[in-house]
mmCIF file of C-alpha atoms and ligand atoms in Angstrom:
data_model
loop_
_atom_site.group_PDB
_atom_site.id
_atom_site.type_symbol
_atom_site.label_atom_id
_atom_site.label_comp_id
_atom_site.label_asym_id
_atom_site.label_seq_id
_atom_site.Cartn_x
_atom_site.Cartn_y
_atom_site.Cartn_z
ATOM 1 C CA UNK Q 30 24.540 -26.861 103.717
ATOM 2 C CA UNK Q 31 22.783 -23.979 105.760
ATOM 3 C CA UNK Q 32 19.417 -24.561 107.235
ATOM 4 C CA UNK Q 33 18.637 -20.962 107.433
ATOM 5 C CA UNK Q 34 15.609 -20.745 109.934
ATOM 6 C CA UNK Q 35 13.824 -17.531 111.851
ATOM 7 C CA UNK Q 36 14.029 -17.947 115.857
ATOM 8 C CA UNK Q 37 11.740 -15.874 117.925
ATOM 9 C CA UNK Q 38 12.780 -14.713 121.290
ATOM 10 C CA UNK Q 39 9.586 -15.231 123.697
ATOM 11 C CA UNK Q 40 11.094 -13.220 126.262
ATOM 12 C CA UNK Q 41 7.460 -13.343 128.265
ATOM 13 C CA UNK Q 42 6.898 -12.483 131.793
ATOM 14 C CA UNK Q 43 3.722 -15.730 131.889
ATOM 15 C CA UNK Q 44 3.074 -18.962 130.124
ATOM 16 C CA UNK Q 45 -0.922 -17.149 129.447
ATOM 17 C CA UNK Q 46 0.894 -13.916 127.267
ATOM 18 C CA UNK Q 47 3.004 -16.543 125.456
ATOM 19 C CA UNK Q 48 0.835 -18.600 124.482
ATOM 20 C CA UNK Q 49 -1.838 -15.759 123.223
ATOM 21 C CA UNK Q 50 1.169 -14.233 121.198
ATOM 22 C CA UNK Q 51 1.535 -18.064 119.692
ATOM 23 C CA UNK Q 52 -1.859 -18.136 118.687
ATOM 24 C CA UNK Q 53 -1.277 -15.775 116.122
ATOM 25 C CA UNK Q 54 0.250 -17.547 114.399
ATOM 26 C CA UNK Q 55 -2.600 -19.762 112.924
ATOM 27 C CA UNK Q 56 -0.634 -20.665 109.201
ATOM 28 C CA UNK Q 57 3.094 -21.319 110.329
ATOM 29 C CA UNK Q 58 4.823 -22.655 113.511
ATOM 30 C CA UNK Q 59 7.825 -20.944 114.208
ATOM 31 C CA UNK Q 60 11.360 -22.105 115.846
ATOM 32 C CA UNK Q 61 10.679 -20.080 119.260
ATOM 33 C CA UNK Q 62 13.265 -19.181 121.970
ATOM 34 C CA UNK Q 63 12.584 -20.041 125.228
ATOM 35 C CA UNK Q 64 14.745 -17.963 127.777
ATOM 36 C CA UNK Q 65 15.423 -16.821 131.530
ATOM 37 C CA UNK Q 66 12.160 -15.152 132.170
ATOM 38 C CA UNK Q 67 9.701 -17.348 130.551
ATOM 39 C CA UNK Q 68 11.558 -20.357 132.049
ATOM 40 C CA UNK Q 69 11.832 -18.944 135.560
ATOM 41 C CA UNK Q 70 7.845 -17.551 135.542
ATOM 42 C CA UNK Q 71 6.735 -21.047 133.560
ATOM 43 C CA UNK Q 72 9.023 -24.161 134.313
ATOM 44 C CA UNK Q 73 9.113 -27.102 132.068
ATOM 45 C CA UNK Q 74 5.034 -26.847 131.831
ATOM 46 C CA UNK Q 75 5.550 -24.028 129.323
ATOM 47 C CA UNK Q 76 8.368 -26.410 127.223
ATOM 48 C CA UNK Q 77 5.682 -28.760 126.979
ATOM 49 C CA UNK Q 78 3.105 -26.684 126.152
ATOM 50 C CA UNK Q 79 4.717 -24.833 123.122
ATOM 51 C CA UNK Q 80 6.463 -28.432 122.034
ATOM 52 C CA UNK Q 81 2.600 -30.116 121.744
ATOM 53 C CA UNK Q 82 1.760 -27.134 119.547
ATOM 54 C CA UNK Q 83 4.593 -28.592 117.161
ATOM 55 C CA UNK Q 84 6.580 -25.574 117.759
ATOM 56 C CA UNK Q 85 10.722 -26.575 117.218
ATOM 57 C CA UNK Q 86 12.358 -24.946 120.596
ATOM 58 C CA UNK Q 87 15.506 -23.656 121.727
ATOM 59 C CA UNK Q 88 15.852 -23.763 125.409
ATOM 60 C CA UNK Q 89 18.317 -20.446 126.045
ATOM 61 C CA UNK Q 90 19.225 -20.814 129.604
ATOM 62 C CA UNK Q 91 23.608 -19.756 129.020
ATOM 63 C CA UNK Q 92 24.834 -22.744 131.892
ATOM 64 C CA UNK Q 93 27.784 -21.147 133.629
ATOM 65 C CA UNK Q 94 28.886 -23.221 136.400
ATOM 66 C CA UNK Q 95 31.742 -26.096 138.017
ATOM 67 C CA UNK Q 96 31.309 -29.029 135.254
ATOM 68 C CA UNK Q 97 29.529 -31.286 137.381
ATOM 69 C CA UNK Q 98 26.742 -29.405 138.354
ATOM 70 C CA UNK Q 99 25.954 -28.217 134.573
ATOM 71 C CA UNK Q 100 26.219 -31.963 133.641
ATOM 72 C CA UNK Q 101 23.829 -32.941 136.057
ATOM 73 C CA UNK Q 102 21.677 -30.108 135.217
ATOM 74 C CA UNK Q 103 22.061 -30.883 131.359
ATOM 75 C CA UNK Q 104 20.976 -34.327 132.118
ATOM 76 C CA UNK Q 105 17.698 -32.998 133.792
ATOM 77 C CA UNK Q 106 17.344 -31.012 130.398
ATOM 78 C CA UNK Q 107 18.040 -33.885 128.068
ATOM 79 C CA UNK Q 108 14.892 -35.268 129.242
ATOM 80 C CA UNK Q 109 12.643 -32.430 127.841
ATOM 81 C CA UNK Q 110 11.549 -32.507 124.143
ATOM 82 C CA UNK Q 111 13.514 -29.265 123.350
ATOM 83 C CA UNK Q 112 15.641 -28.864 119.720
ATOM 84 C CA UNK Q 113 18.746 -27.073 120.782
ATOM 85 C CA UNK Q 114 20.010 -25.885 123.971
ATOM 86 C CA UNK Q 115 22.777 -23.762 125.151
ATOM 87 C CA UNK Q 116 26.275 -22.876 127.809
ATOM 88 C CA UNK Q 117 28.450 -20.068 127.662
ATOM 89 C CA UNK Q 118 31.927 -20.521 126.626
ATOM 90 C CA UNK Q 119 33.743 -18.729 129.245
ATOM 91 C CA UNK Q 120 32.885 -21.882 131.485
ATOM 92 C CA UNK Q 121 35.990 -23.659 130.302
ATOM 93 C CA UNK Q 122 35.880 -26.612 127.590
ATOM 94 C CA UNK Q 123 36.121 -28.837 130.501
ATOM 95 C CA UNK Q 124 32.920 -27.065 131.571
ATOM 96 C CA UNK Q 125 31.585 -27.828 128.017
ATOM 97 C CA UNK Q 126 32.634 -31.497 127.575
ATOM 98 C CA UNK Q 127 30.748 -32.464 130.823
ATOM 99 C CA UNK Q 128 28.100 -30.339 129.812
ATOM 100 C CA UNK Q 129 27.874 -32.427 126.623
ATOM 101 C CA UNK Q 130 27.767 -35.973 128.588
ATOM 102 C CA UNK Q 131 25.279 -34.603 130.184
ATOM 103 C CA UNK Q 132 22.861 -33.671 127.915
ATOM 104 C CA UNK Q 133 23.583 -37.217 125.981
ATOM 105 C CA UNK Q 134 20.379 -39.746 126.111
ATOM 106 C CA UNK Q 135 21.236 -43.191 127.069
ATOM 107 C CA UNK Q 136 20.738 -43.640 123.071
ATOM 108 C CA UNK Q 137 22.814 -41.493 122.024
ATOM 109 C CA UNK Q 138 20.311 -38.449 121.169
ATOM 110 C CA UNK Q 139 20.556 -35.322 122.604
ATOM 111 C CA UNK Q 140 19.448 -31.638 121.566
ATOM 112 C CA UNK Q 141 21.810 -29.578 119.795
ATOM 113 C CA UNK Q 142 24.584 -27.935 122.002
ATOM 114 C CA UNK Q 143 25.869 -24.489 121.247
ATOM 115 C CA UNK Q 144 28.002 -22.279 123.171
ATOM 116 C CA UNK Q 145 27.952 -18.342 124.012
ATOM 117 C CA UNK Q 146 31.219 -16.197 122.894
ATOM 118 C CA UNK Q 147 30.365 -13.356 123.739
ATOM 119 C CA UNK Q 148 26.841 -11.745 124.397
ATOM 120 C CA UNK Q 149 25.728 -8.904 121.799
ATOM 121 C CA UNK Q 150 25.003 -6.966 124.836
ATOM 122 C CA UNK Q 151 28.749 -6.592 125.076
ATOM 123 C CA UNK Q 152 30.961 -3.979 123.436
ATOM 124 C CA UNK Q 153 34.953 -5.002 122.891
ATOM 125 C CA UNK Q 154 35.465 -1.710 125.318
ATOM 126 C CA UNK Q 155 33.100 -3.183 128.415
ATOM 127 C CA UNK Q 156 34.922 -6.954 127.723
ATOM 128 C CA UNK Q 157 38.504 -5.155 127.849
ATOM 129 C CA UNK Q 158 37.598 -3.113 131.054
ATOM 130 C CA UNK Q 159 35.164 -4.760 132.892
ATOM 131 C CA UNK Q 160 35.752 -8.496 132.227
ATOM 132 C CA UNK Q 161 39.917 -7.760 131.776
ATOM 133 C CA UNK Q 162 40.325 -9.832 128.800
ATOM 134 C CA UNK Q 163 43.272 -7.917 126.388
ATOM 135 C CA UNK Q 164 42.500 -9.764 123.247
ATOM 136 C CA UNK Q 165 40.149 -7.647 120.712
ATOM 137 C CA UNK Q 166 36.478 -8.923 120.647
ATOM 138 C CA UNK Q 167 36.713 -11.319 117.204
ATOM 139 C CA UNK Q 168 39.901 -13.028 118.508
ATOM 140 C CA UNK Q 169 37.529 -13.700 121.686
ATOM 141 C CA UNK Q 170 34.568 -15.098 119.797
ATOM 142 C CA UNK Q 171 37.001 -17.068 117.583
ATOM 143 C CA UNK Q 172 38.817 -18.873 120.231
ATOM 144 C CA UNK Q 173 35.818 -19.165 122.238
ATOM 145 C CA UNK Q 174 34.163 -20.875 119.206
ATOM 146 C CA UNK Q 175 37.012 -23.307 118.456
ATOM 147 C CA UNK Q 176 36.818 -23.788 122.259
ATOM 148 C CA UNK Q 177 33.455 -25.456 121.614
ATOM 149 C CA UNK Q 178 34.371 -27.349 118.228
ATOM 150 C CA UNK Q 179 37.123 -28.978 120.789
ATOM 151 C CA UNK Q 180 34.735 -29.827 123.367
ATOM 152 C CA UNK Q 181 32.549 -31.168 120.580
ATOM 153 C CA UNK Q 182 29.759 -28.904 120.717
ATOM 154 C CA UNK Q 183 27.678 -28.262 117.842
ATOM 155 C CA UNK Q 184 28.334 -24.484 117.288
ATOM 156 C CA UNK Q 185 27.994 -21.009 119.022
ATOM 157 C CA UNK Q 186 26.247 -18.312 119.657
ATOM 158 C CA UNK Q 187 27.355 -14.326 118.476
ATOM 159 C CA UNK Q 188 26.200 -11.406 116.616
ATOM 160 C CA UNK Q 189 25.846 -11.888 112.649
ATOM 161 C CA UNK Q 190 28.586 -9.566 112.100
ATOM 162 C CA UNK Q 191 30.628 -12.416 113.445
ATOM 163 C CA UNK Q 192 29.233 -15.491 112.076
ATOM 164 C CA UNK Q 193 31.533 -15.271 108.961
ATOM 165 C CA UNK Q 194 34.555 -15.596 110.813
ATOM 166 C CA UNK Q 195 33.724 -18.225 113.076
ATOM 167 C CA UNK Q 196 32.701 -20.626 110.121
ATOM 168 C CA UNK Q 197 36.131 -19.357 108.443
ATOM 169 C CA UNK Q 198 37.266 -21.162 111.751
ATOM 170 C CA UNK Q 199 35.252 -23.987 112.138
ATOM 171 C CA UNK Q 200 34.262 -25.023 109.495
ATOM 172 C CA UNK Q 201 31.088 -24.564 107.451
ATOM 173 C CA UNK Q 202 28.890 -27.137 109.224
ATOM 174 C CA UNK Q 203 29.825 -25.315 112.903
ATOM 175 C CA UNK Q 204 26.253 -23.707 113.427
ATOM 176 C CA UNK Q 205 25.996 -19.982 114.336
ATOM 177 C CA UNK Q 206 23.054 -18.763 116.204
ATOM 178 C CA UNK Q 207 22.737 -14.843 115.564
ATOM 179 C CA UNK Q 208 20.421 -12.455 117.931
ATOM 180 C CA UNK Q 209 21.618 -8.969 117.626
ATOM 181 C CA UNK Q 210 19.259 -8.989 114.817
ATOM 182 C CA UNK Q 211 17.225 -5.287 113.761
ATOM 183 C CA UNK Q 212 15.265 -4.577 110.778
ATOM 184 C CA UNK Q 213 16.999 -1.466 109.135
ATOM 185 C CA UNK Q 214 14.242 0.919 109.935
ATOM 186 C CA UNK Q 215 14.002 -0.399 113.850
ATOM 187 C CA UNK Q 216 15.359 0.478 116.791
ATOM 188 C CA UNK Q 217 18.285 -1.100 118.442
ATOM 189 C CA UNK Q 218 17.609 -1.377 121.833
ATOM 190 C CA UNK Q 219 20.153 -2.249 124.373
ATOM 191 C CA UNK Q 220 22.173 -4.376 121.481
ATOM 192 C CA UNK Q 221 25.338 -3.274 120.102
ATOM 193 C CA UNK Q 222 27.074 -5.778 117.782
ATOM 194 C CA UNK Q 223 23.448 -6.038 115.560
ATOM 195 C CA UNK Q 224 23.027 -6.292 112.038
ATOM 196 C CA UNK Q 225 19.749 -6.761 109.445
ATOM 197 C CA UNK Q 226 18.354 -9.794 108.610
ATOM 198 C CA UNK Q 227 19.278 -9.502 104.724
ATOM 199 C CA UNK Q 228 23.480 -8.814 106.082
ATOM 200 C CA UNK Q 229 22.826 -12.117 108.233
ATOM 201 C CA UNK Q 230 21.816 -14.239 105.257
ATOM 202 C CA UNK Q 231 24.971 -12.646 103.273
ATOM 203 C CA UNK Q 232 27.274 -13.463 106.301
ATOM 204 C CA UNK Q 233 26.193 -17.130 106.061
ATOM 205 C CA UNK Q 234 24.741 -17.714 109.874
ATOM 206 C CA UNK Q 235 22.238 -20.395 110.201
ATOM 207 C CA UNK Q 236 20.038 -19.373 112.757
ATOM 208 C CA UNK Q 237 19.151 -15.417 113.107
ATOM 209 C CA UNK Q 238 17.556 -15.026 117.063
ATOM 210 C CA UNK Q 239 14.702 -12.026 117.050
ATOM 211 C CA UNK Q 240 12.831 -10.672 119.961
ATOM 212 C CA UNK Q 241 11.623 -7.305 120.303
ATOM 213 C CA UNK Q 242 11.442 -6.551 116.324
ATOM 214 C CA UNK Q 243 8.719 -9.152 116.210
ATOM 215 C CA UNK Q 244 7.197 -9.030 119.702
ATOM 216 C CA UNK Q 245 6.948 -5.344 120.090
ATOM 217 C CA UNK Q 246 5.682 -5.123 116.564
ATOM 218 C CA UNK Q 247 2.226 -3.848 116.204
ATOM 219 C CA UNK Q 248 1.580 -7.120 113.220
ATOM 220 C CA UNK Q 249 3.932 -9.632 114.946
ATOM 221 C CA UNK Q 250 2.794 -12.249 112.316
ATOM 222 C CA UNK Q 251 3.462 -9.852 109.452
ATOM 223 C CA UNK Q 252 7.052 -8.538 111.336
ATOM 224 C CA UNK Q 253 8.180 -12.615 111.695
ATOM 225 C CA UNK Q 254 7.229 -13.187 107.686
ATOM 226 C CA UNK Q 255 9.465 -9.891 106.958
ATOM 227 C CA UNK Q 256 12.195 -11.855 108.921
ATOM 228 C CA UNK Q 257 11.588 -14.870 106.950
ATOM 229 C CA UNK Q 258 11.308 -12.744 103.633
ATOM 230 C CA UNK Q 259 15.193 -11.095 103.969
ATOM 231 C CA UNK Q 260 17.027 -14.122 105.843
ATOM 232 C CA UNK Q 261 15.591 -17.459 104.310
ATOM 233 C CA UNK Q 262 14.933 -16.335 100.988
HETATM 234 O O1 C5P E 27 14.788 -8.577 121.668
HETATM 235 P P1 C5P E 27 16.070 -9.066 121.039
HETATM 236 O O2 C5P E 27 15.942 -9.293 119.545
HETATM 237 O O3 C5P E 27 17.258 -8.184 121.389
HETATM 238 O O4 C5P E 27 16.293 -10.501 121.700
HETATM 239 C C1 C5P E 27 17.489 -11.214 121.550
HETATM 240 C C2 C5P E 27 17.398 -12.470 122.358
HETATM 241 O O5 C5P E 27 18.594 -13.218 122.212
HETATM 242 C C3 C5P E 27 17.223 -12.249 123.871
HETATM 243 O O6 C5P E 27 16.329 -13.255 124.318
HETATM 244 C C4 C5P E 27 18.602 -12.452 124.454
HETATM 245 O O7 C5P E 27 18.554 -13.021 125.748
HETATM 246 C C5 C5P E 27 19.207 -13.450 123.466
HETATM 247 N N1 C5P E 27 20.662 -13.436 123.358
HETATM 248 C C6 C5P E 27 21.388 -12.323 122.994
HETATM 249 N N2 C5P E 27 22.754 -12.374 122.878
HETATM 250 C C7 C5P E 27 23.391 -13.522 123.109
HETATM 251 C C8 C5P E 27 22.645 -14.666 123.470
HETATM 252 C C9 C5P E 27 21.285 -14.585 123.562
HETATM 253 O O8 C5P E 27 20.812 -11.270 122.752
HETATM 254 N N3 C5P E 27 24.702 -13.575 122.938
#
């Protein structure tokens, strides 16, 4: 069974703009994406801060490193309050297993664990030519994603186009986490493998991933309930 749910990508330069873009939300409290930036400007003060406003968080900070440094760092992250967390793929499922230990709680809770195929920054010409791998871009994310099933990770991130196929492969309860997400009328940015909201919820991915369609939006409240609206129902 899906739990369909709206993430929004916080992609702020200070813990101060976050938090006044949070407070605008004064009737619902949103799943919100914490990535790079926010957690390189804020540190684990800014995890805190959003997690005592009752906010569910997903801690995007794509591991990619020898296996015993990201378990060691996964064990620093266990210990924040956060709701999912994430690796990328091309790390190995070595890479992913330890990664898993890691993040594991002496009892036996941990975040959820979900891996990056392939980022929807990335056309299948730039991963042929620039990263040299032959295979065509869904035979990537699909071996990538059972990759992660083996390691025993909870599911993957990729675009919505591709979230379809990778539960064809894994299995209905693997978990896809879609950015790559644009409203049809809206721009698309620097993504390429994007889709709508609506097309997401038809596709069958769990968790649709929006940023600038909702933080660039002159009514950010009123863009996030449009997102709601088309994916959840
Ligand atoms: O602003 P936009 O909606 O493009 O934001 C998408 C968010 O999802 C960004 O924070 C980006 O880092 C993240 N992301 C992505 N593609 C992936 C993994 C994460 O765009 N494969």
């Amino acid at each position: 069974m899906s739990q369909r749910d709206v993430i929004i990508a916080c992609d702020f330069s200070s813990a101060e703009a976050t938090l006044s873009f949070l407070d605008k939300f004064t009737d619902c409290k949103p799943f919100v994406k914490i990535g790079m930036e926010l957690y390189y400007a804020a540190g684990p003060a800014i995890v805190k801060a959003i997690k005592d406003r009752g906010h569910k968080i997903f801690l995007d900070l794509k591991l990619h490193d020898i296996p015993n440094t990201v378990k060691k760092a996964m064990s620093v992250l266990s210990h924040m309050d956060v709701d999912m967390c994430n690796l990328h793929a091309a790390g190995t499922i070595e890479m992913m297993k330890a990664a898993l230990e890691g993040l594991t709680r002496p009892d036996g809770t941990r975040p959820l664990l979900i891996a990056v195929t392939q980022l929807t920054s990335t056309s299948e010409e730039r991963m042929q030519k620039d990263l040299l791998i032959g295979a065509s871009i869904n035979d990537t994310i699909v071996h990538y994603a059972k990759n992660a099933q083996i390691a025993g990770l909870d599911g993957v991130v990729c675009s919505p186009l591709e979230a379809g196929m990778v539960k064809e492969a894994c299995g209905a309860g693997f978990v896809t986490v879609t950015p790559g997400v644009r409203f049809a009328d809206g721009e698309v940015g620097d993504q390429v493998r994007v889709t709508t909201p609506e097309r997401a919820k038809e596709i069958g991915t769990d968790y649709i991933v929006v940023g600038r369609p909702i933080t660039n939006a002159p009514d950010p409240v009123a863009a996030y309930k449009r997102c709601v609206a088309e994916f959840v129902g």
